[in-house]
Structure formats: structure tokens, C-alpha cells
Short mmCIF file of C-alpha atoms (C1' of nucleotides) in Angstrom, two decimals:
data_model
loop_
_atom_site.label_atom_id
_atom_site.label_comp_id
_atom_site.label_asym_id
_atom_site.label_seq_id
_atom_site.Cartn_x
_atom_site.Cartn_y
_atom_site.Cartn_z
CA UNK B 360 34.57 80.55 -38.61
CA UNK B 361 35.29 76.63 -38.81
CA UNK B 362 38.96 76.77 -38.09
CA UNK B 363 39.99 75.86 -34.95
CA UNK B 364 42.91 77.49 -32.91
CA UNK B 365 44.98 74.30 -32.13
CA UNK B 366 43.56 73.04 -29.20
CA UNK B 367 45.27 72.84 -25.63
CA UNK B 368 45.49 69.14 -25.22
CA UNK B 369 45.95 67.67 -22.07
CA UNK B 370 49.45 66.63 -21.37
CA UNK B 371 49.68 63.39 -20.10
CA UNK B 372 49.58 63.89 -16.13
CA UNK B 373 46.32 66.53 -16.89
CA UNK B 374 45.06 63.56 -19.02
CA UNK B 375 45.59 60.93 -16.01
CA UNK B 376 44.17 63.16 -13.22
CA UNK B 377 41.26 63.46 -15.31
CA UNK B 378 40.46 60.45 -16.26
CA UNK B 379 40.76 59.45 -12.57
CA UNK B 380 38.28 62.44 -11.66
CA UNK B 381 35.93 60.95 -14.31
CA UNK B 382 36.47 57.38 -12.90
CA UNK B 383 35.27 59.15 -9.24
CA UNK B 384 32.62 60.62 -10.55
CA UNK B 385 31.47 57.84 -12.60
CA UNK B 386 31.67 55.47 -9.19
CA UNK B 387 31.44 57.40 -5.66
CA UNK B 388 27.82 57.94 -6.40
CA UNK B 389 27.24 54.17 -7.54
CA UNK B 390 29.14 53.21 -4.47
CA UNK B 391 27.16 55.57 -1.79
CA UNK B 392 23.87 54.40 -3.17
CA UNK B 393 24.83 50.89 -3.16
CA UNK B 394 25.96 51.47 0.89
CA UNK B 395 22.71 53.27 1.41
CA UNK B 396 20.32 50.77 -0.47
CA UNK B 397 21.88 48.24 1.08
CA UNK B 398 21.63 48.91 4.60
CA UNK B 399 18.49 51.63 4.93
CA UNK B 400 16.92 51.11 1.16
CA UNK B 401 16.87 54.71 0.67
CA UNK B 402 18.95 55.91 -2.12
CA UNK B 403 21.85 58.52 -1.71
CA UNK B 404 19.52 61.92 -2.95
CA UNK B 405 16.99 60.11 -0.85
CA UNK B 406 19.37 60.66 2.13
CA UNK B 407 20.59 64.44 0.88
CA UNK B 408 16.71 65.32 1.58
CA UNK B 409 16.67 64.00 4.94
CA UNK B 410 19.52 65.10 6.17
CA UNK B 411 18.50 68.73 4.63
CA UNK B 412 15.50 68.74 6.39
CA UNK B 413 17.02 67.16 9.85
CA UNK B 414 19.24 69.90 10.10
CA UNK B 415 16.74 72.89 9.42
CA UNK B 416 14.85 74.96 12.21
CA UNK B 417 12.08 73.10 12.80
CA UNK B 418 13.28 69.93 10.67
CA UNK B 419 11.07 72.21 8.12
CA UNK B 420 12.52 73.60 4.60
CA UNK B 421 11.06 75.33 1.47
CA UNK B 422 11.51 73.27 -1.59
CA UNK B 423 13.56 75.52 -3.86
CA UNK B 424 16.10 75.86 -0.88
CA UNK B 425 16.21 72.03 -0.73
CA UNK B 426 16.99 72.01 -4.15
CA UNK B 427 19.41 74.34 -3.82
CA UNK B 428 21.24 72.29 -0.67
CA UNK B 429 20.54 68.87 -2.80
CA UNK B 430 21.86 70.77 -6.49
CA UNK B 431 19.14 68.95 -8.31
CA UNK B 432 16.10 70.75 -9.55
CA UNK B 433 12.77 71.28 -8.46
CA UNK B 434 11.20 68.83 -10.89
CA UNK B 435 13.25 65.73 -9.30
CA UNK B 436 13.01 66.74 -5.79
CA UNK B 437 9.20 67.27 -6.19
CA UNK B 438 9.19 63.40 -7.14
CA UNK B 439 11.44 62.02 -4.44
CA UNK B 440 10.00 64.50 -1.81
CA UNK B 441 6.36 62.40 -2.88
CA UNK B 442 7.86 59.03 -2.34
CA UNK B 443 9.07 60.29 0.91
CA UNK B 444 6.21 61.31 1.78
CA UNK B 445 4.31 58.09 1.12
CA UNK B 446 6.33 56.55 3.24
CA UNK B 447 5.77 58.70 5.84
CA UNK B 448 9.43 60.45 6.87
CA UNK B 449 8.53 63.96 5.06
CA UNK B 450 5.11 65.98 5.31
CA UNK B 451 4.34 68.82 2.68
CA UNK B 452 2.45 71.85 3.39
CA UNK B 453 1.57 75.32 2.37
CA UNK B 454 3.25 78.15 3.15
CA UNK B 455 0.70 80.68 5.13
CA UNK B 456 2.48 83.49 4.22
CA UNK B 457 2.66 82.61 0.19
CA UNK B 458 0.65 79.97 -1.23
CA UNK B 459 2.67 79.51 -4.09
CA UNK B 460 5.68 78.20 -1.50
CA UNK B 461 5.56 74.26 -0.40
CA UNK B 462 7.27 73.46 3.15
CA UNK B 463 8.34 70.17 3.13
CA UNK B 464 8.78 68.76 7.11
CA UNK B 465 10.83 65.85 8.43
CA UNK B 466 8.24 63.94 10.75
CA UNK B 467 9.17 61.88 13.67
CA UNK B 468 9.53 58.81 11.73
CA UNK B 469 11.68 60.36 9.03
CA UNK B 470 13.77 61.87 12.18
CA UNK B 471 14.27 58.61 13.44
CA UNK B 472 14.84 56.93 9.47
CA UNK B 473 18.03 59.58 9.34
CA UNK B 474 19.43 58.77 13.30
CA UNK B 475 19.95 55.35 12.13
CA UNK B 476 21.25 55.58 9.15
CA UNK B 477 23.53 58.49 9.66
CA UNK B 478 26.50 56.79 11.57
CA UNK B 479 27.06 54.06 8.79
CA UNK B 480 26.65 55.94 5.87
CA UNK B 481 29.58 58.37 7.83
CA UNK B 482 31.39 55.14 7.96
CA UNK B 483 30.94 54.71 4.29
CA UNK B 484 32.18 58.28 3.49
CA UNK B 485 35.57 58.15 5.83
CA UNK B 486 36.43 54.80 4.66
CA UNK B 487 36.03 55.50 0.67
CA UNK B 488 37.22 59.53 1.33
CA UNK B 489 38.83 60.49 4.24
CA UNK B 490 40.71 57.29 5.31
CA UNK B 491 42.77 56.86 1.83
CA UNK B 492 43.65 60.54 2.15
CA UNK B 493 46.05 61.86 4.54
CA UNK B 494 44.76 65.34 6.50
CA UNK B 495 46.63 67.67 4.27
CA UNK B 496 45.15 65.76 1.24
CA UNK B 497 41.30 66.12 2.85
CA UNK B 498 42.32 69.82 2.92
CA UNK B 499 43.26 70.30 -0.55
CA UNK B 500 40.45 67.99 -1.77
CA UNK B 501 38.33 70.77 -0.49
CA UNK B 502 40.04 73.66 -1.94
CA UNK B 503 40.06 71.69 -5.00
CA UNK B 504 36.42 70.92 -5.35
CA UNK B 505 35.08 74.66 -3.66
CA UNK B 506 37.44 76.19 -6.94
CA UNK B 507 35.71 73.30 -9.58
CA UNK B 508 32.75 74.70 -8.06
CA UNK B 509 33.67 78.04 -8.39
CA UNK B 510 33.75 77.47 -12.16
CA UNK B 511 30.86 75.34 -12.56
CA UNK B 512 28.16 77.72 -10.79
CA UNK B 513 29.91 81.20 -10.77
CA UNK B 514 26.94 82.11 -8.73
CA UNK B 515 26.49 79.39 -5.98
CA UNK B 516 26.15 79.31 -2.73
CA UNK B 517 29.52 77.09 -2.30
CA UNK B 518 31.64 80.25 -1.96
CA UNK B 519 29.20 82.27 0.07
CA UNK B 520 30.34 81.29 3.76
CA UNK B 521 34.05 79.88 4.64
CA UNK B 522 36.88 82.12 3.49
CA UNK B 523 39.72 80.42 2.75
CA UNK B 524 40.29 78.78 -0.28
CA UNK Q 1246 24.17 43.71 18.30
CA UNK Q 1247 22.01 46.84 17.44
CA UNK Q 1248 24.31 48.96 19.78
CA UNK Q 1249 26.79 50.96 17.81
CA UNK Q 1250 30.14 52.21 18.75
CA UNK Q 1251 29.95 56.10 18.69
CA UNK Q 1252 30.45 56.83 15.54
CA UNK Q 1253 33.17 58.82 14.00
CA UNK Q 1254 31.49 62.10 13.02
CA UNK Q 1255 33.14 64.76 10.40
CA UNK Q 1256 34.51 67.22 12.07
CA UNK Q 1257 34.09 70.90 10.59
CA UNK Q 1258 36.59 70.90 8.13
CA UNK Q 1259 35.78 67.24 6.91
CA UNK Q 1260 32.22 68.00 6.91
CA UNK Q 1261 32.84 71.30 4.48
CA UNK Q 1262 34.76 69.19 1.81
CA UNK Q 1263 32.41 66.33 2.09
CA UNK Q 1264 29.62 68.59 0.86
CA UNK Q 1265 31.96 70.25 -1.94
CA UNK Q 1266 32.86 67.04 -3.03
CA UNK Q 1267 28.95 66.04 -3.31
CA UNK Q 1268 28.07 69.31 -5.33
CA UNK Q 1269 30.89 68.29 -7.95
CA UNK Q 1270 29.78 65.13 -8.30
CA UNK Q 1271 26.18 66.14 -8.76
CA UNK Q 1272 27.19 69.43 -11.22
CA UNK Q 1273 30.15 68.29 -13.07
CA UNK Q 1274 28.71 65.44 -14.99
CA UNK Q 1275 25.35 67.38 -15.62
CA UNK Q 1276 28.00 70.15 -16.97
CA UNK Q 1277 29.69 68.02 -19.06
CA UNK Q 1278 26.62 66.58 -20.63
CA UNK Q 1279 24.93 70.42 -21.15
CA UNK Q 1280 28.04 71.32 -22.88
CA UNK Q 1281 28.59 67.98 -25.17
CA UNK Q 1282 24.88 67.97 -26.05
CA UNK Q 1283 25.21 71.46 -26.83
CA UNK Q 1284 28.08 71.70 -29.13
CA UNK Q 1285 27.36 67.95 -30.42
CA UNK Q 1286 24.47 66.31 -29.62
CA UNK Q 1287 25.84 63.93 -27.51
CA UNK Q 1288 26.16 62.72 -24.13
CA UNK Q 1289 29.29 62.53 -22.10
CA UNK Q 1290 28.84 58.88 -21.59
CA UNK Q 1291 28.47 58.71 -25.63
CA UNK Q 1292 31.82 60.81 -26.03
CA UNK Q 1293 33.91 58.25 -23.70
CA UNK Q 1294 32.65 55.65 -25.58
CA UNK Q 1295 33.85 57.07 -28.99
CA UNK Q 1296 37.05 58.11 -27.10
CA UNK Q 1297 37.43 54.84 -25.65
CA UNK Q 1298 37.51 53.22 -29.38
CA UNK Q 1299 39.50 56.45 -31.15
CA UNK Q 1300 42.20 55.43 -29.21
CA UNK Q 1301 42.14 51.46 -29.56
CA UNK Q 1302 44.17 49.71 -31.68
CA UNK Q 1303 42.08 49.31 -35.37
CA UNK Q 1304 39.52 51.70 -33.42
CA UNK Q 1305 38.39 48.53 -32.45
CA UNK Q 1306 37.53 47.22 -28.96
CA UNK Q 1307 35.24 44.70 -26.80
CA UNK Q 1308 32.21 45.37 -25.34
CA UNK Q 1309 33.63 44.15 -21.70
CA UNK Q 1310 36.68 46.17 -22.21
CA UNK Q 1311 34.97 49.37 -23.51
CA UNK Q 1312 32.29 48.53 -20.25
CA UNK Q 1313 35.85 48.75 -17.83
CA UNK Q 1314 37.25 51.97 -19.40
CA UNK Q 1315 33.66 53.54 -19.57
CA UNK Q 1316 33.13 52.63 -15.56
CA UNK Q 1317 29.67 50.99 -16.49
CA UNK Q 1318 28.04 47.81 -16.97
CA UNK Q 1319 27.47 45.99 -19.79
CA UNK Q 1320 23.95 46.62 -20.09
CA UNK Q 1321 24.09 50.32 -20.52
CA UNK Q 1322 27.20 50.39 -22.60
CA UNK Q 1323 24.79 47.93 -24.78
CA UNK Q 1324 21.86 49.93 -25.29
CA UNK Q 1325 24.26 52.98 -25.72
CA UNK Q 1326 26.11 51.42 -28.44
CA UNK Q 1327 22.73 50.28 -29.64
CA UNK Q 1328 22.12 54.12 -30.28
CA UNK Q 1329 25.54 54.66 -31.55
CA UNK Q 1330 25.46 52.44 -34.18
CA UNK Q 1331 22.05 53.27 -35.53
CA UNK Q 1332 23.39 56.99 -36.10
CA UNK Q 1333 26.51 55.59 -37.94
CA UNK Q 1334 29.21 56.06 -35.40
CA UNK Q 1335 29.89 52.42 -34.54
CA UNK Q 1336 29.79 49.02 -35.92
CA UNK Q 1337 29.27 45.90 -33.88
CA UNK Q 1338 30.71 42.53 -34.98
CA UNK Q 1339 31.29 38.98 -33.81
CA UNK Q 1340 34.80 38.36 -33.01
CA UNK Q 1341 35.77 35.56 -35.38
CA UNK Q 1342 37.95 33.85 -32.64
CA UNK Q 1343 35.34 33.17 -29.88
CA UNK Q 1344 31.31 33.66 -30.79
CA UNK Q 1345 30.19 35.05 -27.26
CA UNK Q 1346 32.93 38.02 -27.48
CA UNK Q 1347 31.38 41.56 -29.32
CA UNK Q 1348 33.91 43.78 -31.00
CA UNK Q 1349 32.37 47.44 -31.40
CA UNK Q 1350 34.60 49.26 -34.35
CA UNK Q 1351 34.33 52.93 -34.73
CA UNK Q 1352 33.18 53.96 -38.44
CA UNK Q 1353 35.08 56.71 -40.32
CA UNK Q 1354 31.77 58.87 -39.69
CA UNK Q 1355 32.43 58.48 -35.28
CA UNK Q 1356 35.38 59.21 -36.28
CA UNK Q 1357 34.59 62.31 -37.88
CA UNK Q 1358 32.39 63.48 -35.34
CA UNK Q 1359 34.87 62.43 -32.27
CA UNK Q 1360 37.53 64.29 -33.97
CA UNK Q 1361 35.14 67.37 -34.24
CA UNK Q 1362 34.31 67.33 -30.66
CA UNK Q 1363 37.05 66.91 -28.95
CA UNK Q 1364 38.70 70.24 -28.96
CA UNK Q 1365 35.55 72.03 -27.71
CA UNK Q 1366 35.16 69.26 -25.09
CA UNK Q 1367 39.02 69.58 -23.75
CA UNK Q 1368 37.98 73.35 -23.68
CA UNK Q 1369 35.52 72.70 -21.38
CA UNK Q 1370 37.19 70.51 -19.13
CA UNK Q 1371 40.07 72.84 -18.62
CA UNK Q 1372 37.35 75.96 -18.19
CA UNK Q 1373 35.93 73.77 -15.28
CA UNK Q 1374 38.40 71.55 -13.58
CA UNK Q 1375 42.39 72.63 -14.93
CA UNK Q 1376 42.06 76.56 -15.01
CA UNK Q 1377 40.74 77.45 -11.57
CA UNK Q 1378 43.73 74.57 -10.22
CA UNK Q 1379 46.78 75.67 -9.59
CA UNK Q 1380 49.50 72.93 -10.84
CA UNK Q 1381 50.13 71.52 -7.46
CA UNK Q 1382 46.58 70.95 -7.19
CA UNK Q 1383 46.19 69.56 -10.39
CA UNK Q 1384 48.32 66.85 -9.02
CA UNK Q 1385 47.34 66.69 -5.92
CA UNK Q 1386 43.71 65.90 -7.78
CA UNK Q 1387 44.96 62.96 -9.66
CA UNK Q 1388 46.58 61.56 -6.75
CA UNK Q 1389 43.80 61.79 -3.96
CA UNK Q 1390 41.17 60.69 -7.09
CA UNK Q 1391 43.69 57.80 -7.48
CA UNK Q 1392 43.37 56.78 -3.96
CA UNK Q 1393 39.64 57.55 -3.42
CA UNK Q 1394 39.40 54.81 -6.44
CA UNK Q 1395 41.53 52.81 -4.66
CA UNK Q 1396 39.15 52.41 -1.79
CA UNK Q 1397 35.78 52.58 -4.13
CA UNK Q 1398 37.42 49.43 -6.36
CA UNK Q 1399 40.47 47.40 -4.84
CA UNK Q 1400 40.94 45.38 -7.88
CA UNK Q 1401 40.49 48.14 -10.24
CA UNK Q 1402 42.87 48.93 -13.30
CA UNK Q 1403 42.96 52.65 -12.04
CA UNK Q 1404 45.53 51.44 -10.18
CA UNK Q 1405 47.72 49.53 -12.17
CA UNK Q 1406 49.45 51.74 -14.59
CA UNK Q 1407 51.60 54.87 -13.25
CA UNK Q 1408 53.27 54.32 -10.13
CA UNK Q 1409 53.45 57.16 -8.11
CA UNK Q 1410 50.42 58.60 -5.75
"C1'" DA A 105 -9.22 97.34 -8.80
"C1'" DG A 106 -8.00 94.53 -12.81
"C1'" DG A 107 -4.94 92.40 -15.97
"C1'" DA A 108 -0.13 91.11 -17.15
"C1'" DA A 109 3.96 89.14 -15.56
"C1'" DG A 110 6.58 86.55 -12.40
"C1'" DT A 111 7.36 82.91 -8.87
"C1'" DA A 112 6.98 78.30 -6.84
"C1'" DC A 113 5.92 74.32 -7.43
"C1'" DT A 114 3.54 69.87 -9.69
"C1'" DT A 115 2.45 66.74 -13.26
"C1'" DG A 116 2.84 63.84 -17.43
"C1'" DA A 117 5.09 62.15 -21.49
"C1'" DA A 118 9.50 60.92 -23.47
"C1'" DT A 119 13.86 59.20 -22.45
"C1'" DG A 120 17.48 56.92 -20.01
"C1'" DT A 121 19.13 53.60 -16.58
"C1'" DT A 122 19.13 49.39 -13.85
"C1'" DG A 123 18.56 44.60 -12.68
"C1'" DA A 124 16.88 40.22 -13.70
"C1'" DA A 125 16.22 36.90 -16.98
"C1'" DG A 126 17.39 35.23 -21.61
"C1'" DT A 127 20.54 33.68 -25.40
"C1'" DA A 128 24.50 31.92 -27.29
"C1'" DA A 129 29.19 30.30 -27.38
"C1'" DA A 130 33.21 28.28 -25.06
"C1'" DA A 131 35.41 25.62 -21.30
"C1'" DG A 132 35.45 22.19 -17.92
"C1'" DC A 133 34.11 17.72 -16.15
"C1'" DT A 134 33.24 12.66 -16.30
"C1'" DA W 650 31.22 12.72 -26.72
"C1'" DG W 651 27.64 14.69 -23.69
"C1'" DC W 652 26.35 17.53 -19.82
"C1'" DT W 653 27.11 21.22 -16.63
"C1'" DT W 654 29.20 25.67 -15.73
"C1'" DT W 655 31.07 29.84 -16.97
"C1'" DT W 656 31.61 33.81 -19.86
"C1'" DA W 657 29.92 37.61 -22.79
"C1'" DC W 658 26.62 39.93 -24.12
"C1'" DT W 659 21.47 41.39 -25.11
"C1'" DT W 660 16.83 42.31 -24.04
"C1'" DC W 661 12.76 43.40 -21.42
"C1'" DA W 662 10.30 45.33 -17.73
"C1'" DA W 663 10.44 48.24 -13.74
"C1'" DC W 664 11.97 52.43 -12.21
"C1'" DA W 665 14.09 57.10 -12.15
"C1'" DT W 666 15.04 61.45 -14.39
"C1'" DT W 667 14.38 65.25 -17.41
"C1'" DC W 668 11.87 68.61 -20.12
"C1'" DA W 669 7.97 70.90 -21.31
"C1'" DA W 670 3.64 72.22 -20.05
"C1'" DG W 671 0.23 73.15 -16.45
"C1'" DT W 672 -1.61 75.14 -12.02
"C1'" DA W 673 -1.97 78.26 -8.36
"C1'" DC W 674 -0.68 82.09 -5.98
"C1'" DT W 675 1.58 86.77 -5.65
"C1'" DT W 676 3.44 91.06 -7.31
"C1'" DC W 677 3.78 94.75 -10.45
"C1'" DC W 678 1.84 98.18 -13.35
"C1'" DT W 679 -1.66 101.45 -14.84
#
DNA sequence: AGGAAGTACTTGAATGTTGAAGTAAAAGCT
DNA sequence: AGCTTTTACTTCAACATTCAAGTACTTCCT
């Protein structure tokens, strides 16, 4: 059972694309936290759970669909959603209808956090994504990253709405 | 000076890969690291480390140099190769030529176990990022990584080798 | 109705990462 | 030569994240 078919290497322009993928993945987050800290000291998950919430029905969301929308699990969002909550943008509370479900609320103050930061962390995203990349390339990138997806999470919510790949 | 131009919001189509590109960059290193710690016990940010020095000249390379090719800082790639070294895979010495510089040499044992791990490890990669791509895509992924790097880290070496984009 | 099983979260200990300060060697300045 | 600065790394403390329980509520089964 220890022999190995010979592996599929890479060939060399597989081998540079993905050492540039691991190069992206390795930085983009560094550098969207770094914009983010910088200019509204919240860090870039910190930000994924606002805007979640801002964009909800009644700025309100269950938990284990903002873990879903942020891909991180409950355990990390239950920490971050606490922090936010100390500092007042994000109000938990019981679901009437099932106690076992939290509902985690964006509050005025969190509402107002997000407005501001929004337009320069947009101006972050087009100027380290979408500027570099001409329109057909911002096409493809999303192809690209809804079929990665695709073979990360067979069973995600990335290919649910949007048809075209 | 508080009143900002209004700002340049995603459209639709920008918005959609924006959040696909988010999800991969939250999922694919966590899938990297489930399937590396699975098959090997190690992390991926272990396995580029031994990579980094399987490929160096002597399997021998500085800590600064190892820190560039790794994407990190120096202070993680030191308490990594900290760990490394107690479980045999690396050896750290004092380049003779000039006392501040660290040379970290892999051992015949990291060399073992890199050699072990890469097949499964390439398998993965291709399972998640080469074999849902067509080839065009493929490409089209190393160039648009190439220039999102380009924009993340002007003076990077990402950009120096391989001409075309 | 009562107990077992499942769901939705929360918490706490172990681990990993980051950032600032520390050490040590080499280079530059006068 | 002696003193400052720079370079290359290491370490320590603060902080964040993960994993394995723990809690509380609901649903299913008999």
C-alpha cells in the first residue's frame, strides 16, 4: 500500500501560478487588515460581521448564518461577535421562537462604525483587486475562485444563486 | 477634510467576485492545513518552509531569505523553525562569514519527511485549485495573482522573474 | 409525558501569531 | 580606534484562534 503512483507534478507555469496564488493568499488578508486597522481599528473579520449584519432585514442575523456569510466557525465568531459587542456596534439576543438560537443586531452605533468605514476599505479593495486587473480579468477572477470554491466546499452556498460560471 | 468624494462602489459583478475571492482566501489555506496535518502532521506554513530549503542550494538557506519566499516575518518563521528543529527536520547555524546572519539547513530526516509529503500535497492542490480550471484559466490565475501582488507589494520579488503577465 | 438525541451556541485551556523590545554582529562615521 | 547606526535575528508578552467540552433549549421517539 506504500507505493506511490508517480505523482502529477506541477509543470512549471502550474508551479508559478501557484506559488503566486499562495503569495495572495499569504498577503491580501495581511494587507486588508493592515488598511482596516489602520484607518477604523477594526480588523478585516471584524468588518465581514458588520457588513453581514448591515445588510440583513432588520440589520439582525442568526449566528450560524453569520458564520456561514463570514466562512469561519461558530466558536470564532462567538468571540469577535463579544468584543463587538463591548464596544457597543452589535447587540445579542434570544431568539423567541427557539431559545437555543442567538440573534446578533447591528445597533445604531455599529451602523454608523460600517458607513464610515465602508468607502475606504472599497478603495482598498479596487486599488489592490480590481484596478491591476482589466474587466475581462475581474470576470475570470470570479469564475476562477466560484470553481476553487466549488472544490473546496462541494456543498456551499457559493454556487447556490448566480448561474454562470 | 472629512467630506469624501462619492465613493466608487462595486458594481454587481465586482461585488460577486469580491466575495468569492474572500471565501478562497478564508477556505483554501484552512484546506491546505486540514489536509497537510492530516496526511503529515504538519502545517502548510511548516511544508513551505521545508520546501523552501529542499530546493536551496546545500538545502541550506537564511532565515531573511526563507522569511521572503515564505511571505512572513521573521518572527514567525523563527518560532516555526524553533519547532522544526526540535522534531529533527532542520538545523540552525551561524553563518561563518557574518555572525548576525542564521543559516537554517534541512536534515536528511526533513528531508525524508518533505519528500514523503509532497506527492499527497500536489494531489491536493490540483483536487482544489488545477482540476476544476480549465488551462486558460489556469493562466489567467497566475497572471491576475501576479498583478494583484503587484499592487499588494511594489517592490516584491513576485515580480521579478518571468516576464510575461 | 418523559427520556434520549440533536441543535445552537458559549466557554476555557492549549496553541499559534504578532509586535515591541532585546541581543549580537557588522558597517559607517569622525 | 571608538561610537553610533544598521542589519539580522530572537524572545517575551499580549492577543487571537482553535478544539474540546459544557450549557441550554428543542425535537424525536415510545
Amino acid at each position: 500500500m506504500e507505493r506511490a503512483e508517480e505523482p502529477r507534478w506541477l509543470n512549471s507555469e502550474e508551479r508559478e501560478a501557484w506559488l503566486t496564488l499562495v503569495a495572495v493568499i499569504m498577503k491580501l488578508p495581511a494587507a486588508l487588515d493592515a488598511q482596516l486597522q489602520q484607518d477604523a481599528g477594526i480588523s478585516h473579520f471584524e468588518y465581514m460581521v458588520l457588513a453581514g449584519l448591515s445588510e440583513a432585514p432588520a440589520r439582525t442575523r442568526r449566528m450560524s448564518d453569520l458564520a456561514g456569510f463570514t466562512e469561519s466557525g461558530l466558536s470564532r465568531l462567538s468571540q469577535v461577535v463579544s468584543r463587538l459587542e463591548k464596544r457597543g456596534w452589535v447587540h445579542r439576543s434570544t431568539d423567541p421562537s427557539d431559545g437555543r438560537i442567538t440573534l446578533a443586531t447591528l445597533t445604531d452605533e455599529g451602523w454608523a462604525k460600517i458607513t464610515q468605514t465602508a468607502p475606504g476599505h472599497v478603495e482598498a479593495v479596487r486599488a489592490l483587486v480590481f484596478d491591476p486587473l482589466t474587466k475581462a480579468q475581474s470576470r475570470q477572477l470570479g469564475s476562477i475562485g466560484k470553481r476553487i470554491m466549488g472544490a473546496i466546499d462541494p456543498e456551499d452556498r457559493c454556487l447556490r444563486e448566480s448561474a454562470p460560471l
